[in-house]
Amino acid sequence: MSSIDTLVNTIIRPDVRAIAGYHVADASGFIKLDAMENPYHLPHHLREELGRRLTDVALNRYPTASYAGIKQRVRDTLGIPAGYDVMLGNGSDELISILCMACATQDRRAVVLAPTPSFVMYQRSAQFAGMDYVGVPLQADLTLDLPAMLAAIAEHKPALVFLSYPNNPTGNLFAEDDIVAIIRALDGFGLAVVDEAYEPFAQQTFMHRLPEFDNLVVMRTVSKLGLAGIRLGYMSAAPQLLAECDKVRPPYNINVLTQAAAEFAFDHVEVLNQQAAALRAARADLMAALAALPGVEVFPSAANFILIRVPNSDDAHLKLLSHKVLIKNVSKMHTVLTNCLRITVSTPEENSAFLDAFAASLAS
Ligand SMILES: *Cc1c(COP(=O)(O)O)cnc(C)c1O
């Protein structure tokens, strides 16, 4: 009889065995500023009403496979152009994975290309789908290196280019003209996927430009807006493209509770929009306070998080942990992020608790 280790080594792909799992820090007891969550709950009366709505959901039935009702709500509420449909995902993470699976031709190994550092799931999903991944480094000021992007596109002919707009983990918006140049350079062989996870905080979008480009996909999520727990992402693109991607989607990928909670949230989307506005105001305050601290460099942000550079990021990160504040140390992700930390913008109370702990950490 062989050991379980032998079994694992025989069956599981070597490239999967070689990687570490997606690490999520245990946050109990911490001020949690590491994951770009909206710190605000729905108001109490809305939560009671949501509870009543969920009571009526038929848990014994599969979801309605077309998702026609909720898709119509997304189209009406979230600025999808006329004539365009949406596809829903179990978070936009699932949509990234579906796009990769749909494009992963094996006769000629298909390529995913993205600026780097960017959202880690682009590379992971490409790998799991059996695609090659090409990362094109950002410039030192964290802007796109357009000539390098265009050269890499000409060389590798990627099927998919992911552009996080604004970019995670840097927080900046890439220049609109650069993105248009990339979409045009891909014409005929590749899709440009503009990932607008932080659209509520950037208020900049390519959604209305879908009719201009056959090869543009615009992806969003309700996660950063305040519903990270329900797992709902959506994307729009030319109907012919969506129809093909839809064949790869697991048929019941959005569960009935998510569907009911999302429809309820869309009925009250002004509450979420107000929370986003409060976070945009808090972002300005937090950036100003951080910039006033000696030795701290603050990068521009159009998202609900702020990237900073400090003299010693590992030291600052550890000291913040001892103050029970959890932020993300991104300094090892890429050389352009040396000594960088990423902080999620939260309530004024949590932001000032963080600032106190951070100032103490820098001073000690
Ligand atoms: C958070 C994030 C996502 C993932 O969103 P989910 O809908 O929660 O899966 C996608 N893209 C970027 C750039 C993100 O930062």
Short mmCIF file of C-alpha atoms and ligand atoms in Angstrom, two decimals:
data_model
loop_
_atom_site.label_atom_id
_atom_site.label_comp_id
_atom_site.label_asym_id
_atom_site.label_seq_id
_atom_site.Cartn_x
_atom_site.Cartn_y
_atom_site.Cartn_z
CA MET A 1 0.00 0.00 0.00
CA SER A 2 1.42 3.39 -0.95
CA SER A 3 1.43 6.30 1.44
CA ILE A 4 -0.89 9.25 1.06
CA ASP A 5 2.17 11.39 0.19
CA THR A 6 2.95 9.14 -2.76
CA LEU A 7 -0.65 9.33 -3.83
CA VAL A 8 -0.62 13.12 -3.67
CA ASN A 9 2.65 13.29 -5.57
CA THR A 10 1.32 10.98 -8.25
CA ILE A 11 -2.02 12.65 -8.78
CA ILE A 12 -1.71 16.37 -7.99
CA ARG A 13 -0.05 18.59 -10.61
CA PRO A 14 3.55 19.52 -9.76
CA ASP A 15 2.88 23.24 -10.32
CA VAL A 16 -0.01 23.11 -7.85
CA ARG A 17 2.06 21.22 -5.26
CA ALA A 18 4.81 23.84 -5.64
CA ILE A 19 2.74 26.89 -4.69
CA ALA A 20 1.53 28.13 -1.32
CA GLY A 21 -2.23 28.50 -0.73
CA TYR A 22 -3.85 31.94 -0.85
CA HIS A 23 -2.96 33.29 2.58
CA VAL A 24 -5.62 35.06 4.62
CA ALA A 25 -4.45 36.44 7.96
CA ASP A 26 -6.47 35.61 11.09
CA ALA A 27 -7.98 38.95 12.04
CA SER A 28 -9.86 38.22 15.28
CA GLY A 29 -9.24 41.01 17.77
CA PHE A 30 -7.59 43.26 15.19
CA ILE A 31 -8.57 46.50 13.51
CA LYS A 32 -8.81 45.00 10.05
CA LEU A 33 -7.33 47.25 7.37
CA ASP A 34 -5.85 44.60 5.10
CA ALA A 35 -8.59 43.45 2.71
CA MET A 36 -10.35 46.53 1.27
CA GLU A 37 -13.62 45.77 3.01
CA ASN A 38 -16.22 48.45 3.57
CA PRO A 39 -16.28 48.89 7.38
CA TYR A 40 -19.94 49.94 7.48
CA HIS A 41 -22.91 47.64 7.98
CA LEU A 42 -26.30 48.21 6.47
CA PRO A 43 -28.45 50.26 8.88
CA HIS A 44 -30.38 48.18 11.40
CA HIS A 45 -33.85 48.67 9.86
CA LEU A 46 -32.56 47.52 6.47
CA ARG A 47 -30.98 44.44 7.99
CA GLU A 48 -34.32 43.53 9.56
CA GLU A 49 -36.04 43.95 6.21
CA LEU A 50 -33.34 41.86 4.52
CA GLY A 51 -33.93 39.14 7.10
CA ARG A 52 -37.60 39.08 6.21
CA ARG A 53 -36.77 38.84 2.50
CA LEU A 54 -34.37 35.96 3.06
CA THR A 55 -37.07 34.10 4.99
CA ASP A 56 -39.05 33.77 1.78
CA VAL A 57 -36.22 32.30 -0.29
CA ALA A 58 -36.86 28.73 -1.44
CA LEU A 59 -33.71 26.99 -0.25
CA ASN A 60 -34.97 23.65 -1.57
CA ARG A 61 -34.93 24.86 -5.19
CA TYR A 62 -32.05 25.44 -7.54
CA PRO A 63 -31.65 29.05 -8.61
CA THR A 64 -33.44 30.09 -11.81
CA ALA A 65 -30.72 29.24 -14.28
CA SER A 66 -31.14 32.28 -16.51
CA TYR A 67 -30.72 34.73 -13.61
CA ALA A 68 -32.82 37.05 -15.79
CA GLY A 69 -34.28 39.06 -12.89
CA ILE A 70 -31.06 39.89 -11.10
CA LYS A 71 -29.21 40.54 -14.36
CA GLN A 72 -31.89 43.05 -15.31
CA ARG A 73 -31.39 44.75 -11.93
CA VAL A 74 -27.64 44.94 -12.51
CA ARG A 75 -28.18 46.43 -15.98
CA ASP A 76 -30.65 49.01 -14.65
CA THR A 77 -28.69 49.97 -11.53
CA LEU A 78 -25.06 49.87 -12.56
CA GLY A 79 -24.68 51.70 -15.87
CA ILE A 80 -24.47 48.87 -18.42
CA PRO A 81 -24.83 50.29 -21.97
CA ALA A 82 -28.03 49.60 -23.97
CA GLY A 83 -27.86 46.32 -25.88
CA TYR A 84 -25.27 44.84 -23.50
CA ASP A 85 -25.92 41.98 -21.12
CA VAL A 86 -23.96 40.94 -18.03
CA MET A 87 -22.61 37.65 -16.82
CA LEU A 88 -22.58 37.01 -13.07
CA GLY A 89 -19.80 35.34 -11.11
CA ASN A 90 -19.29 34.01 -7.61
CA GLY A 91 -17.17 37.10 -7.00
CA SER A 92 -15.19 38.57 -9.87
CA ASP A 93 -12.56 35.99 -8.92
CA GLU A 94 -14.74 33.39 -10.61
CA LEU A 95 -15.14 35.55 -13.72
CA ILE A 96 -11.35 35.88 -14.02
CA SER A 97 -11.09 32.12 -13.81
CA ILE A 98 -13.89 31.59 -16.36
CA LEU A 99 -12.26 33.97 -18.84
CA CYS A 100 -9.00 32.03 -18.53
CA MET A 101 -10.70 28.65 -18.95
CA ALA A 102 -12.57 29.90 -22.02
CA CYS A 103 -9.37 31.18 -23.68
CA ALA A 104 -6.87 28.47 -22.70
CA THR A 105 -6.19 26.92 -26.10
CA GLN A 106 -3.63 24.12 -25.83
CA ASP A 107 -2.43 23.68 -29.45
CA ARG A 108 -0.75 27.06 -29.07
CA ARG A 109 -0.40 27.72 -25.32
CA ALA A 110 -2.46 30.85 -24.75
CA VAL A 111 -0.95 33.76 -22.81
CA VAL A 112 -2.30 36.01 -20.07
CA LEU A 113 -0.49 39.32 -19.75
CA ALA A 114 -0.79 41.95 -17.02
CA PRO A 115 1.24 44.77 -15.58
CA THR A 116 3.01 43.72 -12.41
CA PRO A 117 2.54 44.15 -9.51
CA SER A 118 -1.19 43.72 -9.90
CA PHE A 119 -4.00 41.51 -8.59
CA VAL A 120 -2.53 38.07 -7.84
CA MET A 121 -5.53 36.13 -9.15
CA TYR A 122 -4.68 37.02 -12.77
CA GLN A 123 -1.52 34.95 -12.58
CA ARG A 124 -3.06 32.19 -10.47
CA SER A 125 -6.08 31.75 -12.73
CA ALA A 126 -3.87 31.70 -15.82
CA GLN A 127 -1.69 29.01 -14.26
CA PHE A 128 -4.62 26.85 -13.16
CA ALA A 129 -6.12 27.06 -16.66
CA GLY A 130 -2.81 25.92 -18.15
CA MET A 131 -1.90 29.27 -19.71
CA ASP A 132 1.41 31.10 -19.74
CA TYR A 133 1.61 34.31 -17.75
CA VAL A 134 3.65 37.36 -18.75
CA GLY A 135 4.05 40.20 -16.22
CA VAL A 136 5.24 43.59 -17.47
CA PRO A 137 6.75 45.66 -14.64
CA LEU A 138 5.28 49.03 -13.78
CA GLN A 139 7.58 52.04 -13.81
CA ALA A 140 9.13 53.23 -10.54
CA ASP A 141 6.35 55.84 -10.17
CA LEU A 142 3.85 52.93 -10.54
CA THR A 143 2.47 54.15 -13.88
CA LEU A 144 2.12 51.80 -16.85
CA ASP A 145 5.19 51.27 -19.01
CA LEU A 146 3.23 51.60 -22.25
CA PRO A 147 6.11 50.93 -24.69
CA ALA A 148 6.99 47.76 -22.73
CA MET A 149 3.31 46.70 -22.66
CA LEU A 150 2.96 47.21 -26.42
CA ALA A 151 6.22 45.38 -27.14
CA ALA A 152 5.16 42.44 -24.94
CA ILE A 153 1.75 42.33 -26.63
CA ALA A 154 3.40 42.25 -30.08
CA GLU A 155 5.78 39.51 -28.96
CA HIS A 156 3.44 37.24 -26.98
CA LYS A 157 0.09 37.88 -28.68
CA PRO A 158 -1.81 37.39 -25.37
CA ALA A 159 -5.37 36.11 -25.46
CA LEU A 160 -6.12 38.13 -22.31
CA VAL A 161 -4.67 41.33 -20.86
CA PHE A 162 -5.91 42.16 -17.34
CA LEU A 163 -5.87 45.82 -16.34
CA SER A 164 -6.93 46.59 -12.79
CA TYR A 165 -8.46 50.09 -12.94
CA PRO A 166 -7.50 51.39 -10.39
CA ASN A 167 -4.68 48.93 -9.82
CA ASN A 168 -4.46 46.69 -6.76
CA PRO A 169 -2.09 46.90 -4.81
CA THR A 170 -0.84 50.31 -6.00
CA GLY A 171 -4.14 52.23 -5.89
CA ASN A 172 -3.49 54.43 -8.91
CA LEU A 173 -5.55 54.73 -12.09
CA PHE A 174 -3.61 53.98 -15.26
CA ALA A 175 -3.88 56.68 -17.94
CA GLU A 176 -7.07 56.26 -19.97
CA ASP A 177 -5.18 56.84 -23.25
CA ASP A 178 -2.70 54.08 -22.37
CA ILE A 179 -5.54 51.62 -21.80
CA VAL A 180 -7.13 52.58 -25.10
CA ALA A 181 -3.76 52.03 -26.84
CA ILE A 182 -3.59 48.55 -25.29
CA ILE A 183 -7.15 47.67 -26.33
CA ARG A 184 -6.33 48.77 -29.90
CA ALA A 185 -3.03 46.84 -29.95
CA LEU A 186 -4.95 43.65 -29.05
CA ASP A 187 -7.44 44.12 -31.87
CA GLY A 188 -8.07 40.87 -33.71
CA PHE A 189 -6.41 38.41 -31.30
CA GLY A 190 -6.76 39.44 -27.66
CA LEU A 191 -9.23 40.69 -25.07
CA ALA A 192 -8.54 43.62 -22.76
CA VAL A 193 -10.22 42.98 -19.41
CA VAL A 194 -10.63 46.20 -17.46
CA ASP A 195 -11.18 45.16 -13.84
CA GLU A 196 -13.11 47.91 -12.08
CA ALA A 197 -13.35 46.38 -8.61
CA TYR A 198 -12.76 49.84 -7.10
CA GLU A 199 -15.11 51.81 -9.36
CA PRO A 200 -17.15 53.18 -6.39
CA PHE A 201 -13.99 54.94 -5.19
CA ALA A 202 -12.48 55.89 -8.56
CA GLN A 203 -15.71 57.00 -10.26
CA GLN A 204 -13.95 56.35 -13.57
CA THR A 205 -15.14 53.62 -15.91
CA PHE A 206 -14.79 52.05 -19.33
CA MET A 207 -18.29 50.56 -19.14
CA HIS A 208 -19.84 53.18 -21.45
CA ARG A 209 -17.05 52.60 -23.98
CA LEU A 210 -17.96 48.92 -24.58
CA PRO A 211 -19.68 49.75 -27.91
CA GLU A 212 -16.41 51.24 -29.23
CA PHE A 213 -14.37 48.03 -28.88
CA ASP A 214 -15.30 44.44 -29.76
CA ASN A 215 -12.41 43.14 -27.63
CA LEU A 216 -13.15 45.02 -24.40
CA VAL A 217 -14.45 43.25 -21.28
CA VAL A 218 -15.41 45.34 -18.24
CA MET A 219 -15.55 43.53 -14.92
CA ARG A 220 -16.84 44.73 -11.56
CA THR A 221 -17.84 43.38 -8.17
CA VAL A 222 -20.07 44.43 -5.29
CA SER A 223 -17.35 43.30 -2.85
CA LYS A 224 -15.55 46.60 -2.28
CA LEU A 225 -18.84 48.52 -2.30
CA GLY A 226 -19.84 46.77 0.91
CA LEU A 227 -21.03 43.26 0.06
CA ALA A 228 -17.82 41.24 0.06
CA GLY A 229 -19.53 38.45 1.99
CA ILE A 230 -22.21 37.65 -0.58
CA ARG A 231 -19.70 36.98 -3.42
CA LEU A 232 -21.13 38.64 -6.51
CA GLY A 233 -19.19 39.92 -9.49
CA TYR A 234 -20.38 40.84 -12.97
CA MET A 235 -18.87 41.54 -16.34
CA SER A 236 -20.08 42.90 -19.64
CA ALA A 237 -18.75 42.55 -23.18
CA ALA A 238 -19.98 41.96 -26.71
CA PRO A 239 -22.93 39.51 -26.58
CA GLN A 240 -21.08 36.94 -28.74
CA LEU A 241 -18.20 36.86 -26.24
CA LEU A 242 -20.47 36.61 -23.21
CA ALA A 243 -22.36 33.73 -24.85
CA GLU A 244 -19.14 31.71 -25.17
CA CYS A 245 -17.96 32.48 -21.62
CA ASP A 246 -21.38 31.50 -20.33
CA LYS A 247 -20.81 27.93 -21.54
CA VAL A 248 -17.88 27.63 -19.11
CA ARG A 249 -19.81 29.04 -16.13
CA PRO A 250 -21.11 26.45 -13.64
CA PRO A 251 -24.89 26.57 -14.20
CA TYR A 252 -25.93 27.55 -10.65
CA ASN A 253 -22.92 29.67 -9.67
CA ILE A 254 -24.95 32.36 -7.89
CA ASN A 255 -26.83 30.91 -4.92
CA VAL A 256 -30.36 31.94 -4.01
CA LEU A 257 -29.35 33.75 -0.81
CA THR A 258 -26.78 35.85 -2.66
CA GLN A 259 -29.34 36.62 -5.33
CA ALA A 260 -31.97 37.75 -2.81
CA ALA A 261 -29.45 39.78 -0.79
CA ALA A 262 -28.12 41.47 -3.94
CA GLU A 263 -31.59 42.37 -5.22
CA PHE A 264 -32.35 43.86 -1.82
CA ALA A 265 -29.08 45.81 -1.85
CA PHE A 266 -29.82 47.17 -5.32
CA ASP A 267 -33.16 48.45 -3.97
CA HIS A 268 -31.14 50.45 -1.44
CA VAL A 269 -28.02 51.14 -3.47
CA GLU A 270 -28.07 54.79 -2.35
CA VAL A 271 -27.05 53.61 1.15
CA LEU A 272 -24.00 51.87 -0.27
CA ASN A 273 -23.21 54.85 -2.48
CA GLN A 274 -23.31 57.12 0.59
CA GLN A 275 -20.91 54.81 2.41
CA ALA A 276 -18.56 54.94 -0.60
CA ALA A 277 -18.73 58.74 -0.54
CA ALA A 278 -17.84 58.74 3.18
CA LEU A 279 -14.88 56.48 2.44
CA ARG A 280 -13.69 58.76 -0.38
CA ALA A 281 -13.74 61.69 2.06
CA ALA A 282 -11.96 59.61 4.70
CA ARG A 283 -9.35 58.63 2.10
CA ALA A 284 -8.46 62.30 1.54
CA ASP A 285 -8.15 62.88 5.29
CA LEU A 286 -6.04 59.78 5.84
CA MET A 287 -3.74 60.58 2.91
CA ALA A 288 -3.15 64.07 4.25
CA ALA A 289 -2.43 62.78 7.76
CA LEU A 290 -0.02 60.14 6.45
CA ALA A 291 1.79 62.65 4.23
CA ALA A 292 2.38 64.83 7.29
CA LEU A 293 4.34 62.04 9.04
CA PRO A 294 8.12 62.25 8.67
CA GLY A 295 9.66 59.68 6.31
CA VAL A 296 6.35 58.50 4.84
CA GLU A 297 5.78 58.66 1.08
CA VAL A 298 2.11 58.51 0.04
CA PHE A 299 1.19 57.38 -3.48
CA PRO A 300 -1.92 58.69 -5.28
CA SER A 301 -5.04 56.58 -4.71
CA ALA A 302 -8.32 56.24 -6.57
CA ALA A 303 -9.31 53.21 -4.49
CA ASN A 304 -10.44 52.53 -0.91
CA PHE A 305 -6.87 51.82 0.13
CA ILE A 306 -3.64 53.78 0.29
CA LEU A 307 -0.15 52.66 -0.66
CA ILE A 308 2.70 54.21 1.32
CA ARG A 309 6.46 53.77 1.51
CA VAL A 310 8.21 53.88 4.87
CA PRO A 311 11.87 53.55 5.91
CA ASN A 312 11.35 49.96 7.15
CA SER A 313 8.09 48.27 6.15
CA ASP A 314 8.69 44.97 7.97
CA ASP A 315 9.37 46.79 11.22
CA ALA A 316 6.32 49.07 10.85
CA HIS A 317 4.11 46.09 9.97
CA LEU A 318 5.21 44.09 13.02
CA LYS A 319 4.79 47.03 15.38
CA LEU A 320 1.29 47.67 14.03
CA LEU A 321 0.45 44.01 14.66
CA SER A 322 1.53 44.45 18.27
CA HIS A 323 -0.93 47.39 18.42
CA LYS A 324 -3.61 45.00 17.07
CA VAL A 325 -3.81 46.74 13.70
CA LEU A 326 -3.74 44.55 10.60
CA ILE A 327 -2.54 46.10 7.33
CA LYS A 328 -0.92 44.48 4.30
CA ASN A 329 2.84 44.39 3.90
CA VAL A 330 3.26 44.34 0.12
CA SER A 331 6.99 45.07 0.17
CA LYS A 332 7.99 41.60 -1.02
CA MET A 333 5.53 41.43 -3.93
CA HIS A 334 7.78 43.25 -6.39
CA THR A 335 10.92 45.41 -6.32
CA VAL A 336 8.92 48.54 -7.21
CA LEU A 337 7.08 48.02 -3.90
CA THR A 338 10.15 47.86 -1.68
CA ASN A 339 9.22 49.07 1.83
CA CYS A 340 5.60 49.62 0.82
CA LEU A 341 2.49 49.02 2.93
CA ARG A 342 -1.16 48.96 1.85
CA ILE A 343 -3.82 50.32 4.21
CA THR A 344 -7.56 49.98 3.69
CA VAL A 345 -9.50 53.19 4.35
CA SER A 346 -12.01 52.67 7.16
CA THR A 347 -14.23 54.68 9.50
CA PRO A 348 -12.83 57.94 10.94
CA GLU A 349 -12.49 56.13 14.32
CA GLU A 350 -10.50 53.19 12.94
CA ASN A 351 -8.41 55.47 10.74
CA SER A 352 -7.36 57.59 13.68
CA ALA A 353 -6.67 54.50 15.83
CA PHE A 354 -4.45 53.29 13.00
CA LEU A 355 -2.73 56.68 12.69
CA ASP A 356 -1.95 56.78 16.41
CA ALA A 357 -0.52 53.27 16.36
CA PHE A 358 1.39 53.98 13.15
CA ALA A 359 2.92 57.22 14.43
CA ALA A 360 3.98 55.38 17.60
CA SER A 361 5.45 52.57 15.50
CA LEU A 362 7.51 54.98 13.41
CA ALA A 363 8.76 56.81 16.50
CA SER A 364 9.80 53.76 18.54
C1 LIG B 1 -10.79 42.48 -4.61
C2 LIG B 1 -10.51 42.39 -6.08
C3 LIG B 1 -11.20 41.49 -6.90
C4 LIG B 1 -12.02 40.35 -6.32
O1 LIG B 1 -13.28 40.65 -6.13
P1 LIG B 1 -14.36 39.57 -5.67
O2 LIG B 1 -15.54 40.00 -6.43
O3 LIG B 1 -14.47 39.73 -4.20
O4 LIG B 1 -13.90 38.20 -6.09
C5 LIG B 1 -11.00 41.54 -8.26
N1 LIG B 1 -10.11 42.39 -8.79
C6 LIG B 1 -9.39 43.23 -8.04
C7 LIG B 1 -8.41 44.13 -8.68
C8 LIG B 1 -9.56 43.24 -6.66
O5 LIG B 1 -8.80 44.03 -5.90
#
